[in-house]
PDB file of C-alpha atoms in Angstrom:
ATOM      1  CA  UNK P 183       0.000   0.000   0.000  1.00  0.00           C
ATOM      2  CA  UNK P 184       1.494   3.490  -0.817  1.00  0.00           C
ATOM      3  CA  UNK P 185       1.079   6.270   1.218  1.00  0.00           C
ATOM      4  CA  UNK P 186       0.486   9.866  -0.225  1.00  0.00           C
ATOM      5  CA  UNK P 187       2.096  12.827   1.316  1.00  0.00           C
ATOM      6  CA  UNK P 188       2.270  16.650   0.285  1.00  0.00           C
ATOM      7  CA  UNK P 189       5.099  17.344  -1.651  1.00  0.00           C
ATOM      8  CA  UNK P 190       7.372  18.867   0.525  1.00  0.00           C
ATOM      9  CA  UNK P 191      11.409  20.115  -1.948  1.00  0.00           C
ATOM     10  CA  UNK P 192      12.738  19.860   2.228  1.00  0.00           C
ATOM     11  CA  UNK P 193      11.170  16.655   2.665  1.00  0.00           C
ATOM     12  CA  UNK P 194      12.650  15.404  -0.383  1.00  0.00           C
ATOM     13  CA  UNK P 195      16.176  16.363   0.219  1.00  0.00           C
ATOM     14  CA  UNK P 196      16.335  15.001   3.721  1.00  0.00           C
ATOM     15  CA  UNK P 197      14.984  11.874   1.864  1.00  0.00           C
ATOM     16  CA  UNK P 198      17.740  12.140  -0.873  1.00  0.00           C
ATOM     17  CA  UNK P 199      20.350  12.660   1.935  1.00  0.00           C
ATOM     18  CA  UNK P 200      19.194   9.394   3.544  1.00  0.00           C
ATOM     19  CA  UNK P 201      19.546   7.583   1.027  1.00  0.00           C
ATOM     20  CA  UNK P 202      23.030   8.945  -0.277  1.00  0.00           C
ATOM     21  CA  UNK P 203      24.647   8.541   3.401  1.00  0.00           C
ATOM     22  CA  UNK P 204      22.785   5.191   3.983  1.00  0.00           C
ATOM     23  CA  UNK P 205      21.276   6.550   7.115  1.00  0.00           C
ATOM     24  CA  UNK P 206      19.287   3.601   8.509  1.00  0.00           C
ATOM     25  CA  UNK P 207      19.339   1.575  11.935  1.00  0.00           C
ATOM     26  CA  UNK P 208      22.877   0.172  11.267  1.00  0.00           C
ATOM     27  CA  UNK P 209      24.389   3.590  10.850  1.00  0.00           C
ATOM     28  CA  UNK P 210      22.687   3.927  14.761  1.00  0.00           C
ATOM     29  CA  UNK P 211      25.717   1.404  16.321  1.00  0.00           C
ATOM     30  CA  UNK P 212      28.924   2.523  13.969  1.00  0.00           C
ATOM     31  CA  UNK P 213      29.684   6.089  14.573  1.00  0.00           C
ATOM     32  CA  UNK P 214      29.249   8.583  17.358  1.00  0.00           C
ATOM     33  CA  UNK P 215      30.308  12.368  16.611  1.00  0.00           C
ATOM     34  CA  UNK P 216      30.076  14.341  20.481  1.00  0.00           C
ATOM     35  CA  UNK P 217      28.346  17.843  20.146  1.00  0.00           C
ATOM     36  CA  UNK P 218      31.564  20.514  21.322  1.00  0.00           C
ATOM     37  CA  UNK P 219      31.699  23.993  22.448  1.00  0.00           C
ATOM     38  CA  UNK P 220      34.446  26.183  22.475  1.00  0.00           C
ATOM     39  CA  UNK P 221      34.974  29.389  23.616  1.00  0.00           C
ATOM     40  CA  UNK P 222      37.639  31.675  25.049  1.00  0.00           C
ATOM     41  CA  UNK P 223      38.161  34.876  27.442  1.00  0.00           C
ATOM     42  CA  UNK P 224      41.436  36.532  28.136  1.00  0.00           C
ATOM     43  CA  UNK P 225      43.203  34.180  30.115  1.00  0.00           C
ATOM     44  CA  UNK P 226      42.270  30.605  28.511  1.00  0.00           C
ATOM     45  CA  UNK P 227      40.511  28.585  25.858  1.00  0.00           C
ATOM     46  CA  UNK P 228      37.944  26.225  26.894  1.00  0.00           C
ATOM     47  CA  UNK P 229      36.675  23.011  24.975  1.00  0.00           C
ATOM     48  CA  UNK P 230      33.156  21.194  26.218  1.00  0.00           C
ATOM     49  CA  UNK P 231      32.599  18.336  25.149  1.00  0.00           C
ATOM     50  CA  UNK P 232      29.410  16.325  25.672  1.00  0.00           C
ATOM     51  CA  UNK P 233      29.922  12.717  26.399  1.00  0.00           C
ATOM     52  CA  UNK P 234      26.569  11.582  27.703  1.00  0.00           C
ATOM     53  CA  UNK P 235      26.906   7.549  28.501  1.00  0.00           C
ATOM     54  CA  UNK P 236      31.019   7.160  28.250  1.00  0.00           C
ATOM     55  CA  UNK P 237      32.824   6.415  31.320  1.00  0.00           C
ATOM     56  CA  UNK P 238      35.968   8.492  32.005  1.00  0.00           C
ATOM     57  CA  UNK P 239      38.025   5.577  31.651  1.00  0.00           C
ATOM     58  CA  UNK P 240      37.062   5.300  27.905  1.00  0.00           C
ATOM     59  CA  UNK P 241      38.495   8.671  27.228  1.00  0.00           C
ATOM     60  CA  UNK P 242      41.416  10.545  25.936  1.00  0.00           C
ATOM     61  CA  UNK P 243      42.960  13.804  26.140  1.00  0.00           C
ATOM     62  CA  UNK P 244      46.391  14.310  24.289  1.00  0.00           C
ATOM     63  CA  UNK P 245      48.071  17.623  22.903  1.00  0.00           C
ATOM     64  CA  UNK P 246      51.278  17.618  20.616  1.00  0.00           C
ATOM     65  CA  UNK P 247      52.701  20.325  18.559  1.00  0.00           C
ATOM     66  CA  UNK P 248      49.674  22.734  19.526  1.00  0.00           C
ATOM     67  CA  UNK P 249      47.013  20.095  18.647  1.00  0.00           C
ATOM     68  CA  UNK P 250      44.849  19.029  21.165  1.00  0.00           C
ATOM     69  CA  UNK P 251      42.888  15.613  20.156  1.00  0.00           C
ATOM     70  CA  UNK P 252      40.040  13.843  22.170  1.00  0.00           C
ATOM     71  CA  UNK P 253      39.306  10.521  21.408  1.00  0.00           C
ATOM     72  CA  UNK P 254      37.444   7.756  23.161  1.00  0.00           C
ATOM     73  CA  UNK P 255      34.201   5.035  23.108  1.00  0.00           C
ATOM     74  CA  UNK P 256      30.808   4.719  23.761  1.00  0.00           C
ATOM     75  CA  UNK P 257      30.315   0.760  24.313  1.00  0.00           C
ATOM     76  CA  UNK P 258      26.868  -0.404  22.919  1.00  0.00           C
ATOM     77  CA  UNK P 259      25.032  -1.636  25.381  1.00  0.00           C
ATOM     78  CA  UNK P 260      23.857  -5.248  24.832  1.00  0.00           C
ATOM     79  CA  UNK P 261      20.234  -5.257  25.729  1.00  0.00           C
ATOM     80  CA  UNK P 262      17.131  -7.735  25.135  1.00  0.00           C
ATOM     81  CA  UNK P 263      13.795  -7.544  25.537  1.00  0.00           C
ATOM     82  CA  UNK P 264      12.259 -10.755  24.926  1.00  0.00           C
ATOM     83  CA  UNK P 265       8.300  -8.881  25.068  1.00  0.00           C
ATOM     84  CA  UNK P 266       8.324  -6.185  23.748  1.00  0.00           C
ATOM     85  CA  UNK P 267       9.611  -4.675  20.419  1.00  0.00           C
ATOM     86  CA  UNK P 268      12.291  -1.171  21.022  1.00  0.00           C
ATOM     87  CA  UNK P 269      13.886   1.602  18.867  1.00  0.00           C
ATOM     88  CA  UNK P 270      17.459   2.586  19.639  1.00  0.00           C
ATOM     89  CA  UNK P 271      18.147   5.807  18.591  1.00  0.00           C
ATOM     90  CA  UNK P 272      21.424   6.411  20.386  1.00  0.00           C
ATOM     91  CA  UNK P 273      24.856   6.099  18.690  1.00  0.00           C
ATOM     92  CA  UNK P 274      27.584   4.205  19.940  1.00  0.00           C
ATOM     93  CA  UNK P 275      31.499   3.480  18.551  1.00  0.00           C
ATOM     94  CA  UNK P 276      34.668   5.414  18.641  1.00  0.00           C
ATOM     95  CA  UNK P 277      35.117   9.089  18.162  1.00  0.00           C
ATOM     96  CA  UNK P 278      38.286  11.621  17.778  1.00  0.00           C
ATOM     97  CA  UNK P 279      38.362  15.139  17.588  1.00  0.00           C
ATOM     98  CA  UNK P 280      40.771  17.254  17.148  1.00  0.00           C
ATOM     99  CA  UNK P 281      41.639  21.454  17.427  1.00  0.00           C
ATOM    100  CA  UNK P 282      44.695  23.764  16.482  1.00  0.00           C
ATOM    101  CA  UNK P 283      46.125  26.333  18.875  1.00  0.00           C
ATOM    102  CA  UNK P 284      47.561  28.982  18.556  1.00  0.00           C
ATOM    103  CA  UNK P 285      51.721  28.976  19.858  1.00  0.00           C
ATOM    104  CA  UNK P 286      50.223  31.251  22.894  1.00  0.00           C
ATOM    105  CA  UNK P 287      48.989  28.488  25.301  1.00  0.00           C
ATOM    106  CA  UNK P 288      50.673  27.332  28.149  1.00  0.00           C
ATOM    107  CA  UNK P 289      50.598  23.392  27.299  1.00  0.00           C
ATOM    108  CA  UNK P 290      52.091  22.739  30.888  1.00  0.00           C
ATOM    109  CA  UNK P 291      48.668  23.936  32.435  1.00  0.00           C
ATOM    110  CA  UNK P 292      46.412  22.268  29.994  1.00  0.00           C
ATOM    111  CA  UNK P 293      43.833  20.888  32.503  1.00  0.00           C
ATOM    112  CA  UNK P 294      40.260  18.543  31.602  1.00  0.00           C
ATOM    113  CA  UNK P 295      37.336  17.663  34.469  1.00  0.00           C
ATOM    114  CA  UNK P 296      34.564  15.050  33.213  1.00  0.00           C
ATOM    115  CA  UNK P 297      31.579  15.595  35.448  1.00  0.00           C
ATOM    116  CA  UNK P 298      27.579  14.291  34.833  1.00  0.00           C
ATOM    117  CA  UNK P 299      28.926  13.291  31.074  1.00  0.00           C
ATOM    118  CA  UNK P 300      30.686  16.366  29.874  1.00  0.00           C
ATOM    119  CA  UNK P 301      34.011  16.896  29.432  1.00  0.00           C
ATOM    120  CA  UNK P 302      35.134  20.445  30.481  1.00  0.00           C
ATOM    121  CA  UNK P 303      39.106  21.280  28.955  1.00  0.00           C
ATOM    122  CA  UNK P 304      40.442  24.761  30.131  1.00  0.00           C
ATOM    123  CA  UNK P 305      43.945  25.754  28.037  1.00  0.00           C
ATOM    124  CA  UNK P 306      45.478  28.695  29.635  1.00  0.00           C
ATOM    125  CA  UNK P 307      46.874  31.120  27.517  1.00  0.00           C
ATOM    126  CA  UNK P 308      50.513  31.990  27.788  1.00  0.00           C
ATOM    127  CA  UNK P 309      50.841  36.064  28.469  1.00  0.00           C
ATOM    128  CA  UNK P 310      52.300  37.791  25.271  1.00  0.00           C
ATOM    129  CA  UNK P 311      55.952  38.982  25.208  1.00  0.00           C
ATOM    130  CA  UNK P 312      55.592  42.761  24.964  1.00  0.00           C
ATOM    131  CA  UNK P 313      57.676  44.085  22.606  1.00  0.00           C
ATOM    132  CA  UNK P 314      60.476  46.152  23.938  1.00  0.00           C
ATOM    133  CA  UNK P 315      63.701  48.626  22.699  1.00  0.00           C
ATOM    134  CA  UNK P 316      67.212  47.274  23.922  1.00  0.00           C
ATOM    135  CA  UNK P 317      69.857  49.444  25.016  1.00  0.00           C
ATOM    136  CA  UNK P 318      72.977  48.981  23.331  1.00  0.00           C
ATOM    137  CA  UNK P 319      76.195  49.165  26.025  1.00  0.00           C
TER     138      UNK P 319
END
């Protein structure tokens, strides 16, 4: 039986875009991108990341050659219902991200907190050399 809908040039796209990524229930358990914020003030550079179901031990927080890079998992959780038929709509897998910085942070002081699944990465900023004439003796 076909079902008739308006036609809808938004509808259709999202429906094109479906079908080019292959976004069905599979694509659900093989990739998982976290949402981030970033911001920064005078003294630092922050990076929130939200991590809602990963466990602190899955988690990563490296920085090399003014890179910082976040990686970890979210492990699918094996669950059956014998009953009842369920949806899951949450994704699961590995994830990295990564973000340049500038040569003015003070890698030494880099510091990350993950509290109630968020990931909060402060990067203080080293103060700029202010630029100066030298006296010749």
């Amino acid at each position: 039986m076909r079902v008739m809908r308006r036609y809808s040039p938004l509808l259709e796209l999202s429906d094109f875009a479906n079908e080019l990524l292959g976004a069905n229930s599979q694509r659900n358990i093989s990739g998982f991108t976290p949402a981030v914020n970033t911001r920064e003030d005078e003294k630092s550079y922050y990076i929130e990341v939200d991590l809602p179901g990963v466990k602190k031990e899955d988690l990563n927080v490296d920085f090399d050659k003014n890179h910082i890079s976040i990686s970890g998992e979210r492990k699918y959780k094996n669950e059956t219902k014998e009953e009842d038929y369920y949806k899951s709509e949450s994704f699961f897998g590995k994830f990295s991200r990564s973000f340049s910085l500038p040569d003015s942070v003070d890698a030494d002081a880099i510091s990350a907190k993950f509290e109630d699944g968020v990931l909060n990465i402060t990067i203080p900023k080293v103060a700029p050399k202010i630029a100066k004439k030298i006296e010749i003796e």
